[in-house]
PDB file of C-alpha atoms in Angstrom:
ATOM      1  CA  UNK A 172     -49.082  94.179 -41.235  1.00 61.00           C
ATOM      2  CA  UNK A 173     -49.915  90.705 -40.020  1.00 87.00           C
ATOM      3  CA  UNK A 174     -53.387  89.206 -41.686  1.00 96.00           C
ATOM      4  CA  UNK A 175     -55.533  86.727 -40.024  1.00 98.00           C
ATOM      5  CA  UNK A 176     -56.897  83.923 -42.104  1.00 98.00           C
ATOM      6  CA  UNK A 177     -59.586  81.423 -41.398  1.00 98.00           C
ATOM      7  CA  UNK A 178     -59.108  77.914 -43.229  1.00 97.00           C
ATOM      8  CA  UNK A 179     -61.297  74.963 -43.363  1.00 97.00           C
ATOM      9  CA  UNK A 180     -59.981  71.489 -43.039  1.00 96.00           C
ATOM     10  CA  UNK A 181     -56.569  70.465 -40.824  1.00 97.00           C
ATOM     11  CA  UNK A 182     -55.812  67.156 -42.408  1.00 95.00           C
ATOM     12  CA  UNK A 183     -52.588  66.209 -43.749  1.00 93.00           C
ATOM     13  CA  UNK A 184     -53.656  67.809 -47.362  1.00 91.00           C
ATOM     14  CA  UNK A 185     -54.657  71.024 -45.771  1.00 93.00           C
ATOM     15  CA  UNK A 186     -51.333  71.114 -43.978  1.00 94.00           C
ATOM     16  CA  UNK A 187     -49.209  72.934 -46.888  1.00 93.00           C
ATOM     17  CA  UNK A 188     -51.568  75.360 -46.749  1.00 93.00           C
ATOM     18  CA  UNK A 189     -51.425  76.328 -43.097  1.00 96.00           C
ATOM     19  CA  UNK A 190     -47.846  75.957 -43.236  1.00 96.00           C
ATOM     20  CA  UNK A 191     -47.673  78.416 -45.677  1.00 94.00           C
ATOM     21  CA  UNK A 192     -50.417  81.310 -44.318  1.00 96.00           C
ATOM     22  CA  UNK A 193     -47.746  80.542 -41.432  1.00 96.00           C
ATOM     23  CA  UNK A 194     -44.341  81.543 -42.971  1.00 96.00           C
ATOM     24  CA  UNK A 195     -45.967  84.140 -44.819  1.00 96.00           C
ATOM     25  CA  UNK A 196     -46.283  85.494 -40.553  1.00 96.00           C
ATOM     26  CA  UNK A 197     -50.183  85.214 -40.786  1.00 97.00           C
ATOM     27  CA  UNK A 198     -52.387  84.260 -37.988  1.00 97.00           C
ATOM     28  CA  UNK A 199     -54.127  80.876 -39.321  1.00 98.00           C
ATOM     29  CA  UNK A 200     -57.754  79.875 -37.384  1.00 98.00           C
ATOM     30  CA  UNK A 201     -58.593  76.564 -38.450  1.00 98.00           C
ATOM     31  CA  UNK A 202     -61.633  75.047 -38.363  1.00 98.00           C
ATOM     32  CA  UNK A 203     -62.554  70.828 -38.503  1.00 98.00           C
ATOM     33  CA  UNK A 204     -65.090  68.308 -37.437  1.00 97.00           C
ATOM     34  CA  UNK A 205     -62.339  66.102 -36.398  1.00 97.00           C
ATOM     35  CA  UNK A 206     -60.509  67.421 -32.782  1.00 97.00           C
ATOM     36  CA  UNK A 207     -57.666  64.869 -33.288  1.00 97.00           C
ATOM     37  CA  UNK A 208     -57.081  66.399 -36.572  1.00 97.00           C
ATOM     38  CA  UNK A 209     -53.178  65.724 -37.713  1.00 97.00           C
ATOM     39  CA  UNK A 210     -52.612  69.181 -38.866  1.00 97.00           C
ATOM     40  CA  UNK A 211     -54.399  70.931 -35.645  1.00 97.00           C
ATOM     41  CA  UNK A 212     -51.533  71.681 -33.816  1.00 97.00           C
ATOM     42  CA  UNK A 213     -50.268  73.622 -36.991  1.00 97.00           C
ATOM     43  CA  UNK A 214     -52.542  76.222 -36.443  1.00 97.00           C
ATOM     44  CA  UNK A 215     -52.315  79.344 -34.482  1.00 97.00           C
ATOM     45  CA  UNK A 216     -55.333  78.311 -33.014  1.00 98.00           C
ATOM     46  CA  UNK A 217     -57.894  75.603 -33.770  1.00 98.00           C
ATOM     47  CA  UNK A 218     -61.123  75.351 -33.290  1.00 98.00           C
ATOM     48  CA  UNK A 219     -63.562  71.539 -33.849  1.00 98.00           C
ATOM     49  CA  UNK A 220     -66.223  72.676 -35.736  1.00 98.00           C
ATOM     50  CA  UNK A 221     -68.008  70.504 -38.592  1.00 97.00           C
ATOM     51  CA  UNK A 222     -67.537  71.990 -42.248  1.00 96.00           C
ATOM     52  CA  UNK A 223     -70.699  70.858 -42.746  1.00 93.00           C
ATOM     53  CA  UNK A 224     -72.459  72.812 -40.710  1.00 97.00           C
ATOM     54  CA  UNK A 225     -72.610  76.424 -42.667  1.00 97.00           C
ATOM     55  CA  UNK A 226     -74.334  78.542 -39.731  1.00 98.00           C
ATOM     56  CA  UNK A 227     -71.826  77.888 -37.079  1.00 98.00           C
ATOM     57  CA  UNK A 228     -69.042  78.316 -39.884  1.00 98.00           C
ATOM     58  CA  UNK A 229     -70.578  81.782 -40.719  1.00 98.00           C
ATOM     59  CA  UNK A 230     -70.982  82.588 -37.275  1.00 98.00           C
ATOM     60  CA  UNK A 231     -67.388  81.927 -36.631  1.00 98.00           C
ATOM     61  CA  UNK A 232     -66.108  84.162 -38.654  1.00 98.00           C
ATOM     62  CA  UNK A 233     -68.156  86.312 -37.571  1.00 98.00           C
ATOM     63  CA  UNK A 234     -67.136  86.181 -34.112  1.00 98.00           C
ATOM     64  CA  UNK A 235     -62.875  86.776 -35.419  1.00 98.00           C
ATOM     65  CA  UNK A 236     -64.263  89.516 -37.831  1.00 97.00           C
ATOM     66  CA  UNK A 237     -65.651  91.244 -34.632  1.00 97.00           C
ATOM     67  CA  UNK A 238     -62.723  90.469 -32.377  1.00 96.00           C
ATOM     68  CA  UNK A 239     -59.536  91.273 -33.887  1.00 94.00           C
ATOM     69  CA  UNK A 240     -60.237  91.363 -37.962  1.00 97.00           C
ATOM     70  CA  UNK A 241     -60.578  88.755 -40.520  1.00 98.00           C
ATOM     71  CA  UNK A 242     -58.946  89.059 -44.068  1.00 98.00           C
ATOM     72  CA  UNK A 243     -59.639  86.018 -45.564  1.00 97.00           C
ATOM     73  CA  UNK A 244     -61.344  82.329 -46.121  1.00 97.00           C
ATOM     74  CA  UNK A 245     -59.689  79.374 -47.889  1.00 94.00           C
ATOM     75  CA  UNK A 246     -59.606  75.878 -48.032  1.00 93.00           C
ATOM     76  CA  UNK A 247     -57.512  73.682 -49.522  1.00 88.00           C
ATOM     77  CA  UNK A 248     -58.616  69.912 -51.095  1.00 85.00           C
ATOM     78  CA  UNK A 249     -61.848  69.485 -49.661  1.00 86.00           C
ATOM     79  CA  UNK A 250     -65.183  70.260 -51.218  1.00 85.00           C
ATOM     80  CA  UNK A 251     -66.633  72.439 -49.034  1.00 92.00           C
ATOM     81  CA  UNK A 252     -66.215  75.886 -51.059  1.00 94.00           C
ATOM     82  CA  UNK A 253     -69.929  76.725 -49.907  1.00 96.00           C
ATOM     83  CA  UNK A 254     -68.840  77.256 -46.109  1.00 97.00           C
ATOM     84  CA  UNK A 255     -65.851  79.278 -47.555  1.00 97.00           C
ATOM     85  CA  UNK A 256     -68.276  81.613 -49.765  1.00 98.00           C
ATOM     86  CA  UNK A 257     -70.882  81.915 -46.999  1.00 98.00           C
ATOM     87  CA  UNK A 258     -68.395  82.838 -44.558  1.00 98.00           C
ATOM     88  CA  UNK A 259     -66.461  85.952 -46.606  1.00 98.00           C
ATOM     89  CA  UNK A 260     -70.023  86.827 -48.050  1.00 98.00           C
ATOM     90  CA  UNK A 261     -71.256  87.516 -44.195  1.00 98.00           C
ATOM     91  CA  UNK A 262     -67.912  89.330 -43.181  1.00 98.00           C
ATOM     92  CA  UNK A 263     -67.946  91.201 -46.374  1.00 97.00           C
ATOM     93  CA  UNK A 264     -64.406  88.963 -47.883  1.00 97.00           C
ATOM     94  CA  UNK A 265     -63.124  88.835 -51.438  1.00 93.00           C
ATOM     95  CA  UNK A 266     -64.866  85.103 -52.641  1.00 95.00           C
ATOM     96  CA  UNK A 267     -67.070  83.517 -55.286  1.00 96.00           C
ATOM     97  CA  UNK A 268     -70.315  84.207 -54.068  1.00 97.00           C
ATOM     98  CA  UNK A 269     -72.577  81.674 -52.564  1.00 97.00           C
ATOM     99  CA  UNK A 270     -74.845  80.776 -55.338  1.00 98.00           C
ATOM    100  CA  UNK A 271     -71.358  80.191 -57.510  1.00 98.00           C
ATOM    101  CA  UNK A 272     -70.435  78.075 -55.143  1.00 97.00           C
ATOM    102  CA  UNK A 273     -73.576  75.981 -54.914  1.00 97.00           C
ATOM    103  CA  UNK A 274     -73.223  75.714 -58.613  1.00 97.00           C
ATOM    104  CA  UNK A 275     -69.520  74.411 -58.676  1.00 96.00           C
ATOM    105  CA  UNK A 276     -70.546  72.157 -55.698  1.00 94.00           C
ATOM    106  CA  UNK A 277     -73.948  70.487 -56.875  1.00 95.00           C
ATOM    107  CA  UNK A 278     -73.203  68.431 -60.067  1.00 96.00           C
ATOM    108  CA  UNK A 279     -77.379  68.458 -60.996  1.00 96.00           C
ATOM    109  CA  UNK A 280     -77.316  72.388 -60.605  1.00 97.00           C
ATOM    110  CA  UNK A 281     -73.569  72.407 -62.677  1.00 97.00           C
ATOM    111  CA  UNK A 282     -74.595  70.625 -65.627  1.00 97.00           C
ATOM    112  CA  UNK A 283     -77.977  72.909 -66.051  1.00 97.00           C
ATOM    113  CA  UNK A 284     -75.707  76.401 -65.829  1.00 98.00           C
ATOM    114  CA  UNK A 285     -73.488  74.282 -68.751  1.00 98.00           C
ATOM    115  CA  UNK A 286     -76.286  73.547 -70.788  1.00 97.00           C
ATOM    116  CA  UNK A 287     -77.553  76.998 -70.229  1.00 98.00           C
ATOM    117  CA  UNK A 288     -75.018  78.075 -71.824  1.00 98.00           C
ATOM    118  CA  UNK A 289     -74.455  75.720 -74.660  1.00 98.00           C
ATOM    119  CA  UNK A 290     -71.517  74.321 -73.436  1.00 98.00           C
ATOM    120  CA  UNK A 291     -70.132  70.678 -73.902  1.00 98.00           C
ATOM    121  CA  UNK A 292     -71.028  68.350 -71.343  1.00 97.00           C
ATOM    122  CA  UNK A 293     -72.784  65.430 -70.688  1.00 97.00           C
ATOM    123  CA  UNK A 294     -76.422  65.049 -70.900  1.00 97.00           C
ATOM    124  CA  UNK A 295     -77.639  63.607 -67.276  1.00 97.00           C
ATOM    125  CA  UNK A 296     -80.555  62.856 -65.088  1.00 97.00           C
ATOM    126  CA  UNK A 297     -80.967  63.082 -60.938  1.00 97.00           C
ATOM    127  CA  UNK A 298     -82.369  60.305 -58.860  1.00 97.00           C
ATOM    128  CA  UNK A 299     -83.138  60.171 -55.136  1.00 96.00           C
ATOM    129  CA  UNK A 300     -84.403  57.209 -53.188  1.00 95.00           C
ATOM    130  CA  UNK A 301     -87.943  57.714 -54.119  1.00 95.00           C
ATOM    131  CA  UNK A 302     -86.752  57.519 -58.162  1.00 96.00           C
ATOM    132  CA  UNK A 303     -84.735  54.367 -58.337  1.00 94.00           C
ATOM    133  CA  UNK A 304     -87.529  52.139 -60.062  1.00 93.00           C
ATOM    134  CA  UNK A 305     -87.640  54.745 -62.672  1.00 95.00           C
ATOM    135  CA  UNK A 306     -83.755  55.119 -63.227  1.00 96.00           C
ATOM    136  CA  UNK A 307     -83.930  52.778 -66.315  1.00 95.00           C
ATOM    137  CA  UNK A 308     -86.836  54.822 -67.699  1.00 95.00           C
ATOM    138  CA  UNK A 309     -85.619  58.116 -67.342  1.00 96.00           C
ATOM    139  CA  UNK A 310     -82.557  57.592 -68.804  1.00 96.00           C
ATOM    140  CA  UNK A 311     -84.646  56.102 -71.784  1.00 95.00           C
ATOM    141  CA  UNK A 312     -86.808  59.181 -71.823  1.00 96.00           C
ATOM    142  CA  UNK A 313     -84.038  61.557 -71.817  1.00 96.00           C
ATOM    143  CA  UNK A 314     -82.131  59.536 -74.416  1.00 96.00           C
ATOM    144  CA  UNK A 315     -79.145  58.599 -72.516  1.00 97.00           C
ATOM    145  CA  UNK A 316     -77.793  55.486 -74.123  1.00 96.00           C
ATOM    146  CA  UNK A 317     -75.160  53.500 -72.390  1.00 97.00           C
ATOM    147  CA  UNK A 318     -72.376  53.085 -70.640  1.00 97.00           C
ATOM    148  CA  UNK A 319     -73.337  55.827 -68.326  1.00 97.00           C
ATOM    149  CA  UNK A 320     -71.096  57.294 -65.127  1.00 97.00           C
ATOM    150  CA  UNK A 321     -73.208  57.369 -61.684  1.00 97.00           C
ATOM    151  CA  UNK A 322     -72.032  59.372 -59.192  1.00 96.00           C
ATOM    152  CA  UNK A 323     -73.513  61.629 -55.941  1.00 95.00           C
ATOM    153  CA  UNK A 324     -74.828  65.103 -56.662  1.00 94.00           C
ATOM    154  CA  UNK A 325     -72.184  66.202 -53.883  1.00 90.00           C
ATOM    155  CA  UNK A 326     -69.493  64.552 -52.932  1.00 80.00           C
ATOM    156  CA  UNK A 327     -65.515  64.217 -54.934  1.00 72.00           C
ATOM    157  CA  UNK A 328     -62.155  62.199 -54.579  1.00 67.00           C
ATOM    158  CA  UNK A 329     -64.487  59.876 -57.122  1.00 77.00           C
ATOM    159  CA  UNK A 330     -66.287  58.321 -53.951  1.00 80.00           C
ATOM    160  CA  UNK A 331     -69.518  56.637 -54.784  1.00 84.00           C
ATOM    161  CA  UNK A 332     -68.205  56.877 -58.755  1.00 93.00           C
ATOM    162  CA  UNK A 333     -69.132  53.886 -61.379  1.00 95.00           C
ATOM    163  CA  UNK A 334     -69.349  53.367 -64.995  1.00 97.00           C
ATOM    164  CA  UNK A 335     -72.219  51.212 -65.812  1.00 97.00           C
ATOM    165  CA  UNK A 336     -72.359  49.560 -69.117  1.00 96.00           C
ATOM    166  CA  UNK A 337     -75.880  47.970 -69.106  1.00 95.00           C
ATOM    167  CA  UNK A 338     -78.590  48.546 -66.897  1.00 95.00           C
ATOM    168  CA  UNK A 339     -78.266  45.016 -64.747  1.00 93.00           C
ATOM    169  CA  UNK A 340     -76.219  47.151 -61.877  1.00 92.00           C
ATOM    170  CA  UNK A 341     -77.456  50.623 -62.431  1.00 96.00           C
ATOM    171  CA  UNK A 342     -80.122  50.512 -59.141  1.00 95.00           C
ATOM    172  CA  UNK A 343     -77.167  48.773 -57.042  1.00 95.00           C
ATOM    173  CA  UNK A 344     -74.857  51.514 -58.267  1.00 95.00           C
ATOM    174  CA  UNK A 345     -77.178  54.449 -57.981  1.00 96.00           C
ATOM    175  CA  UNK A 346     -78.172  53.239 -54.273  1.00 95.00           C
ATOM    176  CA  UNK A 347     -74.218  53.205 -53.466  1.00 94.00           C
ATOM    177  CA  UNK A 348     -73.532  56.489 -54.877  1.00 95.00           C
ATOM    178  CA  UNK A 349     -76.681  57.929 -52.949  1.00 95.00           C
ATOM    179  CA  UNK A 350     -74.846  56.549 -49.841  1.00 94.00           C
ATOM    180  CA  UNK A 351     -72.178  58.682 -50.516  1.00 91.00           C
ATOM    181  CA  UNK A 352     -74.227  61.996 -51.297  1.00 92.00           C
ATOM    182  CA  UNK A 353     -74.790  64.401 -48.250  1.00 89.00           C
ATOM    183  CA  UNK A 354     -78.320  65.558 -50.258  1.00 91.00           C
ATOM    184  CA  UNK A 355     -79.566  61.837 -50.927  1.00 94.00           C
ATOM    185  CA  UNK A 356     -79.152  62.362 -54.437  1.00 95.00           C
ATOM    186  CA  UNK A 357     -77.140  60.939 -57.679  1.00 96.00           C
ATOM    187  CA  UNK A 358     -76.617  61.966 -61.024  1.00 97.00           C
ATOM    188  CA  UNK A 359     -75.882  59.551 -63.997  1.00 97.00           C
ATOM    189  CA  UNK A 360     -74.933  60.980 -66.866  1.00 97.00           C
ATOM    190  CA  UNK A 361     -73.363  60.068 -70.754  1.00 97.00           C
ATOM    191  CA  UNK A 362     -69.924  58.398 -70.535  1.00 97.00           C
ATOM    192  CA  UNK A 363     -67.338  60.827 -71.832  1.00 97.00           C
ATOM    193  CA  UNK A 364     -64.607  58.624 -73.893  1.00 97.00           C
ATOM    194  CA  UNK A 365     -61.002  59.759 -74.328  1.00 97.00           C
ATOM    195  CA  UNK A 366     -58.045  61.677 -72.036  1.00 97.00           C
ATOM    196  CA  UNK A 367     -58.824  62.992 -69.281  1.00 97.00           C
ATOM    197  CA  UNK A 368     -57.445  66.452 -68.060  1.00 97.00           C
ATOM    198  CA  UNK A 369     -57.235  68.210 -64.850  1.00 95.00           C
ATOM    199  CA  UNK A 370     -56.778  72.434 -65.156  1.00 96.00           C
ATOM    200  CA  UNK A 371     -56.278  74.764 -62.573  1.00 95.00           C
ATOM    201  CA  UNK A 372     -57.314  78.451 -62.645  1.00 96.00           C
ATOM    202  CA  UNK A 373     -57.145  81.938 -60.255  1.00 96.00           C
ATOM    203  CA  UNK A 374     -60.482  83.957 -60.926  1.00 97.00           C
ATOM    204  CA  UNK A 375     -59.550  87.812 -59.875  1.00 93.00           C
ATOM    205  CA  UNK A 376     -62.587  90.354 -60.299  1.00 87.00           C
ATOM    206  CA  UNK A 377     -63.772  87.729 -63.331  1.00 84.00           C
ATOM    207  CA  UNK A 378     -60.236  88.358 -64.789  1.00 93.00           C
ATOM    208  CA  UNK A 379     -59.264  84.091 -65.532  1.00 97.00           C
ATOM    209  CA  UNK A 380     -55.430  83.381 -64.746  1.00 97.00           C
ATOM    210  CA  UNK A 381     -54.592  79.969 -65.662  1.00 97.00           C
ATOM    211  CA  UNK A 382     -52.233  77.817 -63.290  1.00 94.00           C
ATOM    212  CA  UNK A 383     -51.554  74.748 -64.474  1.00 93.00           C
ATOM    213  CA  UNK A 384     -52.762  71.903 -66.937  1.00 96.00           C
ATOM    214  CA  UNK A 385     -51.938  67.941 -66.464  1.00 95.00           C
ATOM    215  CA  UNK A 386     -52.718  64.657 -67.832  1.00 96.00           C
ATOM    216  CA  UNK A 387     -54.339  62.969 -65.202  1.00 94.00           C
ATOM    217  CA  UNK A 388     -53.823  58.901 -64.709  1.00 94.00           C
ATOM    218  CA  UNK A 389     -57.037  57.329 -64.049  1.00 92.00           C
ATOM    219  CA  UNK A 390     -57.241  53.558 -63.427  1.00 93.00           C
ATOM    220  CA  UNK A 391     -59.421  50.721 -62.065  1.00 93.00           C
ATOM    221  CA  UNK A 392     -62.203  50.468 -64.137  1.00 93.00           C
ATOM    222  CA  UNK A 393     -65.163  50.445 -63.430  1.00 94.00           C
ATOM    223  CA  UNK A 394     -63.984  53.074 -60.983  1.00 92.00           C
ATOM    224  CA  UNK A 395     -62.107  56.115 -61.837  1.00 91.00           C
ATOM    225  CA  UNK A 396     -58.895  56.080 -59.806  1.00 89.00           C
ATOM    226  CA  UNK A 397     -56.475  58.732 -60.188  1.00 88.00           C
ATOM    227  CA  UNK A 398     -52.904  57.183 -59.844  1.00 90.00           C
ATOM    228  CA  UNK A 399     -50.680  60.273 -60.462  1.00 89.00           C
ATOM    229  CA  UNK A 400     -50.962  63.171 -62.893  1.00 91.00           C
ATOM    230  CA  UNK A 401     -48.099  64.809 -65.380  1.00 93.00           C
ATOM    231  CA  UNK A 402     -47.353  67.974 -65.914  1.00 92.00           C
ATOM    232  CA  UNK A 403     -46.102  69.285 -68.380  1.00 91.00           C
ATOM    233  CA  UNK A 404     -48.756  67.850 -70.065  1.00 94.00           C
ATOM    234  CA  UNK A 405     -48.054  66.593 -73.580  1.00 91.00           C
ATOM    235  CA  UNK A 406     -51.073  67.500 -75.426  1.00 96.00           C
ATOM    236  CA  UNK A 407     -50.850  69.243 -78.915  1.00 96.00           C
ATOM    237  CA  UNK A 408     -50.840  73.089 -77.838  1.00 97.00           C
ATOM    238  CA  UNK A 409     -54.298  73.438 -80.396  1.00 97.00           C
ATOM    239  CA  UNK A 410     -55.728  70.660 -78.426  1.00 98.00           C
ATOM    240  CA  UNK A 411     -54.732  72.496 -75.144  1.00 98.00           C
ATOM    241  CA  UNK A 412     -56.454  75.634 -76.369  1.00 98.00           C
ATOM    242  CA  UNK A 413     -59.629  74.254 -77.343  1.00 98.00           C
ATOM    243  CA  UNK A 414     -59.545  72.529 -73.698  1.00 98.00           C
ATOM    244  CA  UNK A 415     -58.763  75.733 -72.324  1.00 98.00           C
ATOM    245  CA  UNK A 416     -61.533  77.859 -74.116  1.00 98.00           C
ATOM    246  CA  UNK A 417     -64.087  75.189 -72.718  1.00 98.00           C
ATOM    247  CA  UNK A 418     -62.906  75.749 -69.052  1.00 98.00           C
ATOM    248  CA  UNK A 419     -62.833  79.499 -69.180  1.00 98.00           C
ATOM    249  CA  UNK A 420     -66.561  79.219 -70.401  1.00 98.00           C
ATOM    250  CA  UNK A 421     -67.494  77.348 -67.912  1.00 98.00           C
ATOM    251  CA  UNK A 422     -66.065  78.634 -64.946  1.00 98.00           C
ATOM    252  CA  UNK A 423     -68.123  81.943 -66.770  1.00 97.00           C
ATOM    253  CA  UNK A 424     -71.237  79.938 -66.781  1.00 98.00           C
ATOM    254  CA  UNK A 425     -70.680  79.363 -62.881  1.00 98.00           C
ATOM    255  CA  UNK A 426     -70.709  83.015 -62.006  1.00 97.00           C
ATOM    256  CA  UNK A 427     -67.015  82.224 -60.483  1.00 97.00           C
ATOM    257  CA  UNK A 428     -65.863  85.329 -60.159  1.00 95.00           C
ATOM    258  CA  UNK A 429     -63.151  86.043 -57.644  1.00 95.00           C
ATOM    259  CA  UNK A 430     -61.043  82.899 -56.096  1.00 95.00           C
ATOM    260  CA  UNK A 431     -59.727  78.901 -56.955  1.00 94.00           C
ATOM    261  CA  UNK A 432     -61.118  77.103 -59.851  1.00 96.00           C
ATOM    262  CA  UNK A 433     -60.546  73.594 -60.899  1.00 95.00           C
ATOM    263  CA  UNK A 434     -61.945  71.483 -63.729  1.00 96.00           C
ATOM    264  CA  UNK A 435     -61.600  67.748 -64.671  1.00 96.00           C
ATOM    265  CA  UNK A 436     -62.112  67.870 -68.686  1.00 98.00           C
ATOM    266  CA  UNK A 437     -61.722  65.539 -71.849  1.00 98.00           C
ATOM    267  CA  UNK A 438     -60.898  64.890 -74.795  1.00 98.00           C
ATOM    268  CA  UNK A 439     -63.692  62.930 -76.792  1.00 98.00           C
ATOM    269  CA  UNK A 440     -63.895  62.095 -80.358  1.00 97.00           C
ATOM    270  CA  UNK A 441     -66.605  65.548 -80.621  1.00 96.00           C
ATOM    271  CA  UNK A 442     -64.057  67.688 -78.928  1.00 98.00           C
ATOM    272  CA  UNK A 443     -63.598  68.915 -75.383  1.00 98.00           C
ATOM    273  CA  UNK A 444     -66.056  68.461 -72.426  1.00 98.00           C
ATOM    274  CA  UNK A 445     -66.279  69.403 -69.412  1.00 98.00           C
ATOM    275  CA  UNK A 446     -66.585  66.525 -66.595  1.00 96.00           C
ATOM    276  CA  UNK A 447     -67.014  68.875 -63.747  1.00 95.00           C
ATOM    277  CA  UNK A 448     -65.960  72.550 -62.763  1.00 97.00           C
ATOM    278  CA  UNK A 449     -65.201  73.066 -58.538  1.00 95.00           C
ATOM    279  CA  UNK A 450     -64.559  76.216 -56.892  1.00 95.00           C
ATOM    280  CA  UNK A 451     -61.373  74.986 -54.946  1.00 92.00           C
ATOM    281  CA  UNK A 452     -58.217  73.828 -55.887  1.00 89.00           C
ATOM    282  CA  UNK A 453     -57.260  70.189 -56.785  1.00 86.00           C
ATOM    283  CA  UNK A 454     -57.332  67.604 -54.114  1.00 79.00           C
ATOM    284  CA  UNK A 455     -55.157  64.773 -53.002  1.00 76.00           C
ATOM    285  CA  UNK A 456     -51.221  65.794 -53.612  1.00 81.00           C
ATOM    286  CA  UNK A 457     -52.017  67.955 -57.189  1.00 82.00           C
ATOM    287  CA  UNK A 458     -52.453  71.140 -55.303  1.00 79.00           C
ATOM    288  CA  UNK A 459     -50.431  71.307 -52.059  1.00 81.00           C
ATOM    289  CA  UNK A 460     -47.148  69.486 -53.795  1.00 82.00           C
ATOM    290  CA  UNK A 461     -47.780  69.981 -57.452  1.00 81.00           C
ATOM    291  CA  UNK A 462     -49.532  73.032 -58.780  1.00 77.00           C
TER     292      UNK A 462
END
């Protein structure tokens, strides 16, 4: 029986994945803000709608649900996971719920569900436009010593990302990364020293499956620009383990419960932490051409 499948995003990275709903003889709606999308005319049908814009996404699917069935939501290498969970919540579709998905998507609300439940990761504060003559003096209150990472609440693909070593740039940073953040908000948070990891994971019915594991290649200091990845990866399988445990936990923490999970984690000299848990898979090449 042929299933209909609504996915978000027709670039060229969400192109494997609408090739493949395709020779699997599904019926693939896509959905993007851009009508000269590249990967439009992949589609079964297409649609222009912003992935921003959660009610007309909900009400969407909606409208295929009531008109000929809908049987699922995905997107590939973008972070919008929120319009995916909204839409299978309203048509009653196997996903991470909403509020998971806020939590994977909002790095302010991630870190608090982390430390919630005692789990390694940096220590952080938020700043908006109305905080950045404080920035210096919250970090000092909360004890953050640096270098420090500033990045937007909201936003990934490392856009708006800096490592500040003193606090000369941090209000030039933090306006930049604001810039880049569709709330108006930035987080900057404890540098995390050592290898960086990037771990894929199916969530089915809270049951965790994992799907891959690579070193990732980040370059271009002060920005973190990821070059390429390996896999196999050639960390120590006890290292690997302890990396793993961490991720699992989190992705717990989250309230992921039922779809994609990705995490970007290291290796400091105190053990693992996590950087940040999404509920989507990789972007850029890692999940269409190498997971």
């Amino acid at each position: 029986m042929s299933k209909r499948i609504l996915i978000l995003g027709a670039g060229i990275m969400q192109g494997v994945a609408i090739r493949t709903a395709r020779s699997r003889g599904w019926e693939t709606v896509v959905i993007d803000g851009n009508p000269e999308s590249p990967c439009r005319t992949l589609a079964s049908r297409f649609e222009p709608i912003d992935l921003k814009d959660v009610p007309a996404i909900v009400s969407f699917a909606q409208s295929l649900q009531r008109d000929g069935g809908l049987d699922g939501v995905f997107t590939a290498a973008t972070d919008f996971s929120v319009p995916v969970a909204a839409a299978a919540a309203a048509c009653g579709l196997s996903g991470h719920s909403p509020e998971a998905a806020v939590n994977a998507s909002d790095k302010l609300i991630m870190r608090s569900r982390f430390a919630a439940a005692n789990l390694p990761s940096p220590r952080c504060i938020g700043v908006d436009t109305a905080s950045l003559s404080r920035v210096c003096s919250s970090l000092e209150e909360a004890g953050i010593a640096f270098p420090v990472v500033v990045k937007p609440v909201d936003n990934m693909g490392a856009r708006g990302c800096m490592r500040i070593n003193t606090p000369d740039n941090l209000v030039c940073a933090c306006t930049d990364a604001i810039r880049y953040s569709r709330s108006g908000n930035a987080i900057v948070e404890e540098y995390m020293d050592g290898p960086e990891f990037s771990l894929e994971a199916l969530v089915f019915d809270g049951e965790f499956h994992l799907t891959g594991f690579a070193d990732r290649h980040i370059h271009f200091p002060p920005y973190f620009v990821e070059m390429g990845h390996t896999i196999p990866t050639g960390l120590p399988a006890t290292d690997r383990e302890r990396i793993i445990s961490v991720f699992r936990a989190g992705i717990a923490s989250l309230g992921l419960s039922h779809g994609a999970a990705k995490g970007d984690l290291k290796l400091t000299a105190q053990g693992p932490m996590i950087g940040e848990i999404a509920a989507r898979l990789s972007g850029g090449y890692m999940s269409g051409w190498t997971f």
